[in-house]
Amino acid sequence: MKTAKQIRSEFIDFFKSKEHEFVASSPIVPRDDDTLLFANAGMNQFKDVFVGLAPARYPRVANSQKCLRVSGKHNDLEEVGKDTYHHTFFEMLGNWSFDDYFKAEAIEWAWELLTEVWQIDPDCLWATVFAGDEADGLPKDEEAAKLWPKITPLPAERVLLCGKKDNFWEMGETGPCGPCSEIHIDLGPDRCDMKNVPGHDCRVNAGCARFIELWNLVFIQFNRQPGGALLPLPAKYVDTGAGLERIVAVMQNKASNYDTDLFMPIIDFTGDITGHKYTSKLGNKTDNAFRVIADHIRAVVFAITDGAAPSNEGRGYVIRRILRRASRFGRELGMHEPFIYKLVPVVVDCLGDAFGEVRERADHVSTVIESEEASFGRTLDRGIEIFNTAAKRARKSKDKVIGGEDAFQLYDTYGFPLDLTELMAEERSLKVDTAKFDELMEQQRQRARAASARDSLSIIDKVSNQGVPLPETEDLHKYHMDQCEAEMVAFIDNEGFKSSGRIGTGAQVGLVLDKTCFYAETGGQVGDSGLIQSEDARFIVENTTKIANCIVHQGKVAEGAFEVGQNVQAIVGKDRSSTKKNHTATHLLQWALQEVLGESVVQQGSFVGPDYLRFDFTYHKAPGAKQLKNTEDLVKEKIAADLPVAWTVMPIEEAKQLGAMALFGEKYGDEVRVVAVGAGDEDSINEAFSREFCGGTHVDRLGSIGGFKIIKEESISAGVRRITALTGAGLAHYLEKARDVVDELSVMLKVPSEALIERVGQLLKDNKRLSKELKAAARQSGSDAMGEARQLLKKCEKIGETSIITHQLSTTSVEQAREAVDMLKKKAKSAAIVFGFDDNGKATLLAGVTDDLIKMGLKAGDIVKEIAPIVDGGGGGRPQMAQAGGKDPGKIGDALARAAELIREKLGS
């Protein structure tokens, strides 16, 4: 029986024999396509080629692409675990033609590989072709329909016409698309899982497990526009995709993808950890949990490896959903402590040979997963309690629906992904009001957008949707000069790319020149700003971006007019010098961190601008103050030595042999630019102490950086740290402000600057002593408050076994009042408590509710929200404890009276 490794290799070798170039998978986290959360198809990395923005490096390509489908149109998350073949992460075996061969060769070679190389029985194979679509004005794919019986032994009766849903492939709402021809396999009548469904017709595309798709041959001919229209692409392309997991299941004669050697090692190890046994049955909670965990750990490992990190937004939220869903299913196997991270080495053993990056980053991935598991474990139990309360209310309701507000609270406060809430609801025969949840999510997104308002329609979108070939800009001048002469060859406005025309004063556009000295934003370095001018016109460049190999200068015509074809002068702004200093300092920082913290430091990202630099890196804990000081000192030593900086372009393999560092997951060509710090010229690159793949701009000598200071170190996610630092003018300004603070403190404390540390130390000692004295006094006062509270418990109102305590306390503090509430809740077992007191002329209200009453719908946060306006204030908090403040302490009594009424109403008295 062939292994998955052999099958993958045979696919690649077969297409190499057909003159295809093997191209490694792009990262699962796209680096240069904001329209995608994750790579969801093999063609993603070739999108610029399909829409005409970039030339193809090779006419024929083959690879195995890492894919993740968990959002948008391609979303398989909900089905994972329930059947034998749905996955979030999968490998897509594919071959491509970029305006080279077309339908005939694609069909012929697919048949040859399946039936001759892999020896799949041709009598079990079927093909489908596009039947046409009236709404899109597309005819039937006659060409493909005729080719199948002509160039393969497949009879015409096993070539089926199917509609747009099954046989027209689209990457998303917009973008490259076209008709496709799918190859299906008949696994035999015994594999039908819908025999007992009345009226079921066992056939291709009927939804049963007997017929499954093996390979999709997509003939990309169109570009879908935002309005839905289809425009022909400038050339024709072939994009085929065969899911490795399904191919392996067929080749290994397994009824389920999960029974193959791609998944069973993970499942077996999960069984060893949990003590449960996998039986490969459907509809079995335990087996479903095994499948979910095996699938999800693969997805999470590859996503984190390629740069994603769990969070509550975007890609991070998707990864958090997947990981927490796996953790939730782990409880079906009795796992209440972190365990998923232990599966990382098994994934590495299965897939590390094909994708070496997962082996390189295994320790980092394990750290992130373990941290996220621990975080979720702390909130899961409390979230389940909140869910149970919501479920209890839903069962009593007419429509048996859990409120969208409850689902949103579980998401927002307890980190429950919506699908997890839906899953738990489904297990109790309940539904979730997803419309309300979506409404609340959209409100949250709008608040976030308002906080950081940006124009969502990028210049890249405008051009990509046209499918117009863009001119290539010669930009090597960016490394040597700040000014150059050029010709304006095009501009981009709200209507898109224009290769002729005129723009006047006030126009907000992107200018395209035949050559430029401006640096386009990429690799973490900001794009240059500056000026483009002619004899009688000025264009202010606000930012410089890159679309494929075309440099776009974005900004506004400040004076006069520009016309395509005229000569102009490009002048980079003064910020360029500061940006160069910060970029070279970033290289120094990475080198120094690896010297101090070790080789486990790997760059995760960076920001290089004129004002500061920011560097993200992997490390399992916060570096100590001494380690940061040593790092800073190493950088400053190199700057003081005024060593030279050189760069050269060389073959990528040669650069790797020299030990040059690459940014993980970045796409590189056959040749790369290597920046060497400490090398006098390109002939002495091997003498440099720092060598990195880098296309950015740098100083010629380190002395010009002028200094270096780390001003902040922080965690941005599990296992990833961030350093913010300053150089040059930014550092000088920072030090000036610090000196001003020192001078002001010297005046304030009436001591010279050199005595400030001693004086502040003495003040801290005095403050500590006074604090102890105050706490001693407070303990005495607190004991009085506790005594007062105990007396209230003895004579309070009761409804059944529940104590209702509302009282205005004598002068106390919030801390003491909270302690009194906690004490009463413990003693009373079932209680609703509301205290009020005058805190230096302001009203303070504090409410506490025991868990049994929360389940009945009585929440401390709701109480204080209702009564706070009475004291001219506001507040809120958790269901167990909440606090409010107000301007009118004279109304505390009225607020407490209203609180008592609310409690009685809720408890039904």
Tab-separated table of C-alpha atoms in Angstrom, residues 414-752:
chain	number	residue	atom	x	y	z
A	414	TYR	CA	-15.873	34.168	27.429
A	415	GLY	CA	-14.286	33.619	24.023
A	416	PHE	CA	-16.913	31.157	22.765
A	417	PRO	CA	-16.953	31.110	18.939
A	418	LEU	CA	-20.517	31.238	17.609
A	419	ASP	CA	-20.255	27.773	16.111
A	420	LEU	CA	-19.324	26.374	19.524
A	421	THR	CA	-22.476	27.918	21.039
A	422	GLU	CA	-24.486	26.527	18.108
A	423	LEU	CA	-22.948	23.094	18.615
A	424	MET	CA	-23.842	23.049	22.314
A	425	ALA	CA	-27.348	24.301	21.477
A	426	GLU	CA	-27.793	21.606	18.835
A	427	GLU	CA	-26.890	18.938	21.414
A	428	ARG	CA	-29.840	20.206	23.488
A	429	SER	CA	-32.231	20.478	20.489
A	430	LEU	CA	-32.080	24.273	20.637
A	431	LYS	CA	-31.252	26.947	18.076
A	432	VAL	CA	-29.364	30.242	18.314
A	433	ASP	CA	-30.562	33.653	17.152
A	434	THR	CA	-27.639	34.144	14.759
A	435	ALA	CA	-29.239	37.179	13.116
A	436	LYS	CA	-29.102	39.120	16.381
A	437	PHE	CA	-25.587	37.845	17.031
A	438	ASP	CA	-24.492	39.057	13.575
A	439	GLU	CA	-26.133	42.418	14.258
A	440	LEU	CA	-24.186	42.835	17.511
A	441	MET	CA	-20.964	41.712	15.808
A	442	GLU	CA	-21.467	44.271	13.055
A	443	GLN	CA	-22.036	46.996	15.645
A	444	GLN	CA	-18.758	46.029	17.274
A	445	ARG	CA	-16.962	46.081	13.920
A	446	GLN	CA	-18.383	49.508	13.133
A	447	ARG	CA	-17.085	50.830	16.441
A	448	ALA	CA	-13.674	49.415	15.601
A	449	ARG	CA	-13.773	50.972	12.131
A	450	ALA	CA	-14.735	54.332	13.610
A	451	ALA	CA	-11.733	54.134	15.914
A	452	SER	CA	-9.374	53.595	12.998
A	453	ALA	CA	-11.209	54.884	9.946
A	454	ARG	CA	-9.577	53.917	6.676
A	455	ASP	CA	-10.610	53.808	3.052
A	456	SER	CA	-11.479	50.137	2.530
A	457	LEU	CA	-11.295	50.252	-1.283
A	458	SER	CA	-7.603	49.905	-2.029
A	459	ILE	CA	-5.918	51.008	-5.188
A	460	ILE	CA	-5.009	47.366	-5.774
A	461	ASP	CA	-8.707	46.396	-5.769
A	462	LYS	CA	-9.488	49.025	-8.387
A	463	VAL	CA	-6.812	47.744	-10.745
A	464	SER	CA	-7.215	44.014	-10.058
A	465	ASN	CA	-10.886	44.152	-10.957
A	466	GLN	CA	-10.019	45.532	-14.423
A	467	GLY	CA	-7.719	42.678	-15.413
A	468	VAL	CA	-5.481	45.192	-17.230
A	469	PRO	CA	-1.758	44.373	-17.683
A	470	LEU	CA	0.336	46.886	-15.755
A	471	PRO	CA	3.656	48.351	-16.879
A	472	GLU	CA	6.777	47.292	-15.020
A	473	THR	CA	8.549	50.102	-13.163
A	474	GLU	CA	12.327	50.197	-13.068
A	475	ASP	CA	13.065	51.087	-9.414
A	476	LEU	CA	16.712	50.252	-8.738
A	477	HIS	CA	17.340	54.010	-8.298
A	478	LYS	CA	15.790	53.719	-4.799
A	479	TYR	CA	19.059	52.229	-3.520
A	480	HIS	CA	21.355	54.922	-4.921
A	481	MET	CA	19.600	58.270	-5.133
A	482	ASP	CA	16.819	60.453	-3.765
A	483	GLN	CA	16.012	62.161	-7.090
A	484	CYS	CA	15.587	60.967	-10.655
A	485	GLU	CA	14.129	61.981	-14.015
A	486	ALA	CA	11.203	59.903	-15.294
A	487	GLU	CA	8.268	59.752	-17.668
A	488	MET	CA	4.660	59.550	-16.478
A	489	VAL	CA	3.212	56.472	-18.203
A	490	ALA	CA	-0.198	56.096	-16.494
A	491	PHE	CA	-2.347	57.010	-13.503
A	492	ILE	CA	-4.975	55.264	-11.373
A	493	ASP	CA	-8.090	57.085	-10.222
A	494	ASN	CA	-11.486	55.997	-8.882
A	495	GLU	CA	-12.328	54.498	-12.260
A	496	GLY	CA	-9.164	52.399	-12.424
A	497	PHE	CA	-5.994	52.240	-14.517
A	498	LYS	CA	-5.574	54.755	-17.355
A	499	SER	CA	-2.701	54.793	-19.835
A	500	SER	CA	-3.735	58.143	-21.355
A	501	GLY	CA	-5.308	61.338	-20.144
A	502	ARG	CA	-4.780	64.389	-17.996
A	503	ILE	CA	-5.272	65.124	-14.278
A	504	GLY	CA	-5.694	68.558	-12.731
A	505	THR	CA	-5.235	70.327	-9.415
A	506	GLY	CA	-6.847	68.533	-6.467
A	507	ALA	CA	-6.998	65.104	-8.123
A	508	GLN	CA	-6.364	62.254	-5.667
A	509	VAL	CA	-4.701	59.541	-7.768
A	510	GLY	CA	-1.824	57.126	-8.117
A	511	LEU	CA	0.910	58.091	-10.584
A	512	VAL	CA	2.845	55.429	-12.507
A	513	LEU	CA	6.292	56.339	-13.884
A	514	ASP	CA	8.611	54.390	-16.178
A	515	LYS	CA	11.280	54.541	-13.445
A	516	THR	CA	11.447	55.806	-9.880
A	517	CYS	CA	13.711	56.328	-6.890
A	518	PHE	CA	10.776	55.926	-4.464
A	519	TYR	CA	10.625	52.817	-2.267
A	520	ALA	CA	7.253	51.030	-2.361
A	521	GLU	CA	5.834	49.772	0.925
A	522	THR	CA	6.838	46.145	1.450
A	523	GLY	CA	8.719	43.899	3.868
A	524	GLY	CA	7.646	46.004	6.859
A	525	GLN	CA	9.227	49.225	5.550
A	526	VAL	CA	6.828	52.096	4.856
A	527	GLY	CA	6.575	53.511	1.368
A	528	ASP	CA	8.405	56.740	0.619
A	529	SER	CA	6.686	60.102	0.528
A	530	GLY	CA	7.887	63.140	-1.357
A	531	LEU	CA	7.269	65.146	-4.529
A	532	ILE	CA	6.812	64.555	-8.259
A	533	GLN	CA	7.065	67.757	-10.286
A	534	SER	CA	7.211	69.150	-13.767
A	535	GLU	CA	7.968	72.679	-14.911
A	536	ASP	CA	4.528	73.944	-13.916
A	537	ALA	CA	2.949	71.269	-11.694
A	538	ARG	CA	3.511	69.583	-8.328
A	539	PHE	CA	2.213	66.225	-7.081
A	540	ILE	CA	2.531	65.443	-3.344
A	541	VAL	CA	3.370	61.757	-2.861
A	542	GLU	CA	1.765	60.591	0.382
A	543	ASN	CA	2.645	56.902	0.060
A	544	THR	CA	4.234	54.526	-2.424
A	545	THR	CA	2.813	51.062	-3.060
A	546	LYS	CA	3.493	48.168	-5.375
A	547	ILE	CA	1.104	46.133	-7.541
A	548	ALA	CA	3.011	43.174	-8.994
A	549	ASN	CA	6.025	44.909	-10.622
A	550	CYS	CA	4.322	48.284	-10.996
A	551	ILE	CA	5.177	51.091	-8.538
A	552	VAL	CA	2.275	53.422	-7.723
A	553	HIS	CA	2.889	56.856	-6.185
A	554	GLN	CA	-0.291	57.715	-4.274
A	555	GLY	CA	-1.153	61.300	-3.451
A	556	LYS	CA	-2.662	64.553	-4.695
A	557	VAL	CA	-2.012	67.084	-7.418
A	558	ALA	CA	-1.150	70.228	-5.426
A	559	GLU	CA	-0.621	72.585	-8.334
A	560	GLY	CA	-1.016	72.563	-12.108
A	561	ALA	CA	-1.800	69.484	-14.190
A	562	PHE	CA	-0.069	66.280	-15.317
A	563	GLU	CA	-0.520	64.388	-18.561
A	564	VAL	CA	0.494	60.854	-19.495
A	565	GLY	CA	3.693	60.967	-21.573
A	566	GLN	CA	5.247	64.053	-20.010
A	567	ASN	CA	8.647	64.119	-18.319
A	568	VAL	CA	8.751	64.662	-14.544
A	569	GLN	CA	11.220	64.759	-11.682
A	570	ALA	CA	10.733	62.405	-8.702
A	571	ILE	CA	12.105	63.689	-5.382
A	572	VAL	CA	12.020	61.519	-2.237
A	573	GLY	CA	11.174	63.320	1.026
A	574	LYS	CA	13.533	63.862	3.945
A	575	ASP	CA	11.975	61.002	5.959
A	576	ARG	CA	13.903	58.528	3.782
A	577	SER	CA	17.105	59.083	5.794
A	578	SER	CA	15.419	58.294	9.130
A	579	THR	CA	13.709	55.232	7.691
A	580	LYS	CA	17.046	53.870	6.424
A	581	LYS	CA	18.552	54.246	9.896
A	582	ASN	CA	15.664	52.406	11.505
A	583	HIS	CA	15.770	49.602	8.944
A	584	THR	CA	19.450	48.875	9.424
A	585	ALA	CA	18.949	49.088	13.200
A	586	THR	CA	16.236	46.429	12.884
A	587	HIS	CA	18.799	44.063	11.359
A	588	LEU	CA	21.188	44.867	14.204
A	589	LEU	CA	18.430	44.211	16.735
A	590	GLN	CA	17.646	40.770	15.333
A	591	TRP	CA	21.310	39.827	15.391
A	592	ALA	CA	21.716	41.091	18.977
A	593	LEU	CA	18.587	39.271	20.213
A	594	GLN	CA	19.882	36.004	18.793
A	595	GLU	CA	23.223	36.623	20.479
A	596	VAL	CA	21.572	37.273	23.865
A	597	LEU	CA	18.464	35.042	23.811
A	598	GLY	CA	19.593	32.324	21.427
A	599	GLU	CA	18.685	30.959	18.003
A	600	SER	CA	15.042	30.393	19.019
A	601	VAL	CA	14.517	34.076	18.214
A	602	VAL	CA	12.834	34.223	14.800
A	603	GLN	CA	11.404	37.353	13.216
A	604	GLN	CA	7.596	37.375	13.117
A	605	GLY	CA	7.195	40.771	11.509
A	606	SER	CA	8.397	44.341	11.696
A	607	PHE	CA	7.490	47.952	11.088
A	608	VAL	CA	10.128	50.347	9.819
A	609	GLY	CA	9.168	53.997	9.503
A	610	PRO	CA	10.911	57.342	9.932
A	611	ASP	CA	9.803	57.860	13.559
A	612	TYR	CA	10.494	54.461	15.138
A	613	LEU	CA	11.063	50.776	14.476
A	614	ARG	CA	9.125	47.806	15.769
A	615	PHE	CA	10.357	44.217	15.758
A	616	ASP	CA	8.246	41.118	16.523
A	617	PHE	CA	9.987	37.861	17.365
A	618	THR	CA	9.385	34.442	18.848
A	619	TYR	CA	10.434	33.871	22.446
A	620	HIS	CA	8.745	31.806	25.131
A	621	LYS	CA	8.846	34.419	27.921
A	622	ALA	CA	9.495	38.084	28.616
A	623	PRO	CA	13.219	38.912	28.338
A	624	GLY	CA	14.666	40.196	31.603
A	625	ALA	CA	15.862	43.759	32.106
A	626	LYS	CA	19.485	42.616	31.973
A	627	GLN	CA	18.903	40.729	28.715
A	628	LEU	CA	17.335	43.792	27.117
A	629	LYS	CA	20.207	45.954	28.363
A	630	ASN	CA	22.747	43.520	26.890
A	631	THR	CA	20.844	43.528	23.587
A	632	GLU	CA	20.793	47.308	23.468
A	633	ASP	CA	24.497	47.510	24.349
A	634	LEU	CA	25.448	45.106	21.541
A	635	VAL	CA	23.597	47.233	18.992
A	636	LYS	CA	25.209	50.436	20.282
A	637	GLU	CA	28.662	48.865	20.143
A	638	LYS	CA	28.219	48.036	16.466
A	639	ILE	CA	26.946	51.549	15.732
A	640	ALA	CA	29.924	53.064	17.551
A	641	ALA	CA	32.279	50.869	15.493
A	642	ASP	CA	30.883	52.535	12.333
A	643	LEU	CA	31.067	49.313	10.342
A	644	PRO	CA	30.149	49.306	6.649
A	645	VAL	CA	26.892	47.938	5.166
A	646	ALA	CA	26.888	46.266	1.756
A	647	TRP	CA	24.382	44.408	-0.377
A	648	THR	CA	24.392	42.139	-3.379
A	649	VAL	CA	22.025	40.061	-5.481
A	650	MET	CA	22.749	36.336	-5.666
A	651	PRO	CA	21.036	32.997	-6.346
A	652	ILE	CA	18.778	32.062	-3.454
A	653	GLU	CA	20.510	28.745	-2.780
A	654	GLU	CA	23.889	30.482	-2.566
A	655	ALA	CA	22.429	32.990	-0.114
A	656	LYS	CA	21.074	30.182	2.050
A	657	GLN	CA	24.470	28.474	2.077
A	658	LEU	CA	25.976	31.735	3.352
A	659	GLY	CA	23.521	31.593	6.265
A	660	ALA	CA	21.508	34.633	5.203
A	661	MET	CA	18.255	34.866	7.171
A	662	ALA	CA	14.916	35.031	5.373
A	663	LEU	CA	11.655	36.387	6.739
A	664	PHE	CA	9.610	33.300	7.473
A	665	GLY	CA	6.823	32.694	4.965
A	666	GLU	CA	7.950	35.458	2.584
A	667	LYS	CA	7.944	34.621	-1.135
A	668	TYR	CA	11.326	34.938	-2.862
A	669	GLY	CA	12.419	34.509	-6.455
A	670	ASP	CA	15.349	32.544	-7.851
A	671	GLU	CA	17.608	35.468	-6.997
A	672	VAL	CA	17.531	37.483	-3.768
A	673	ARG	CA	19.052	40.691	-2.446
A	674	VAL	CA	21.212	40.081	0.614
A	675	VAL	CA	22.044	42.955	2.997
A	676	ALA	CA	25.281	42.309	4.864
A	677	VAL	CA	26.161	44.351	7.941
A	678	GLY	CA	29.900	44.465	8.599
A	679	ALA	CA	30.915	43.732	5.001
A	680	GLY	CA	32.943	46.349	3.154
A	681	ASP	CA	31.626	45.423	-0.290
A	682	GLU	CA	29.710	42.709	-2.100
A	683	ASP	CA	32.869	40.600	-2.445
A	684	SER	CA	33.220	40.315	1.347
A	685	ILE	CA	29.645	39.338	2.193
A	686	ASN	CA	30.827	36.208	4.010
A	687	GLU	CA	32.729	38.441	6.495
A	688	ALA	CA	29.533	40.159	7.675
A	689	PHE	CA	28.153	39.361	11.152
A	690	SER	CA	24.548	39.914	9.950
A	691	ARG	CA	23.228	38.678	6.595
A	692	GLU	CA	19.536	38.907	5.686
A	693	PHE	CA	17.342	38.616	2.613
A	694	CYS	CA	16.080	42.181	2.280
A	695	GLY	CA	14.827	44.501	-0.437
A	696	GLY	CA	14.731	47.571	1.810
A	697	THR	CA	16.845	50.724	1.967
A	698	HIS	CA	19.784	50.963	4.405
A	699	VAL	CA	22.564	53.234	5.592
A	700	ASP	CA	26.043	52.834	4.101
A	701	ARG	CA	27.784	52.851	7.493
A	702	LEU	CA	26.440	52.079	10.972
A	703	GLY	CA	27.796	55.274	12.531
A	704	SER	CA	25.186	57.327	10.700
A	705	ILE	CA	22.412	55.631	12.718
A	706	GLY	CA	23.476	57.881	15.581
A	707	GLY	CA	22.310	55.828	18.574
A	708	PHE	CA	19.777	53.190	19.624
A	709	LYS	CA	17.292	52.888	22.497
A	710	ILE	CA	14.709	50.231	23.354
A	711	ILE	CA	11.690	52.117	24.713
A	712	LYS	CA	9.202	49.257	25.047
A	713	GLU	CA	9.075	45.454	25.236
A	714	GLU	CA	5.754	43.629	25.364
A	715	SER	CA	3.866	40.443	24.525
A	716	ILE	CA	1.567	40.570	21.492
A	717	SER	CA	0.456	36.909	21.603
A	718	ALA	CA	1.512	33.627	23.130
A	719	GLY	CA	5.176	33.023	22.325
A	720	VAL	CA	5.593	36.297	20.402
A	721	ARG	CA	7.273	39.417	21.815
A	722	ARG	CA	7.532	42.952	20.431
A	723	ILE	CA	10.285	45.532	20.849
A	724	THR	CA	9.843	49.197	19.941
A	725	ALA	CA	13.031	51.224	19.554
A	726	LEU	CA	14.338	54.602	18.397
A	727	THR	CA	17.354	55.841	16.442
A	728	GLY	CA	18.614	59.107	14.994
A	729	ALA	CA	16.382	62.157	15.226
A	730	GLY	CA	13.580	60.192	16.915
A	731	LEU	CA	15.951	59.145	19.679
A	732	ALA	CA	17.309	62.705	20.074
A	733	HIS	CA	13.766	64.027	20.509
A	734	TYR	CA	12.971	61.285	23.027
A	735	LEU	CA	16.094	62.098	25.082
A	736	GLU	CA	15.284	65.811	25.040
A	737	LYS	CA	11.837	65.121	26.477
A	738	ALA	CA	13.365	62.835	29.113
A	739	ARG	CA	15.807	65.595	30.073
A	740	ASP	CA	12.892	68.019	30.444
A	741	VAL	CA	11.189	65.595	32.847
A	742	VAL	CA	14.391	65.253	34.896
A	743	ASP	CA	14.799	69.028	35.097
A	744	GLU	CA	11.173	69.480	36.176
A	745	LEU	CA	11.501	66.816	38.882
A	746	SER	CA	14.683	68.440	40.146
A	747	VAL	CA	12.842	71.715	40.618
A	748	MET	CA	9.793	70.040	42.115
A	749	LEU	CA	11.792	67.973	44.647
A	750	LYS	CA	14.437	70.678	45.194
A	751	VAL	CA	17.423	68.399	44.588
A	752	PRO	CA	20.037	68.283	41.813
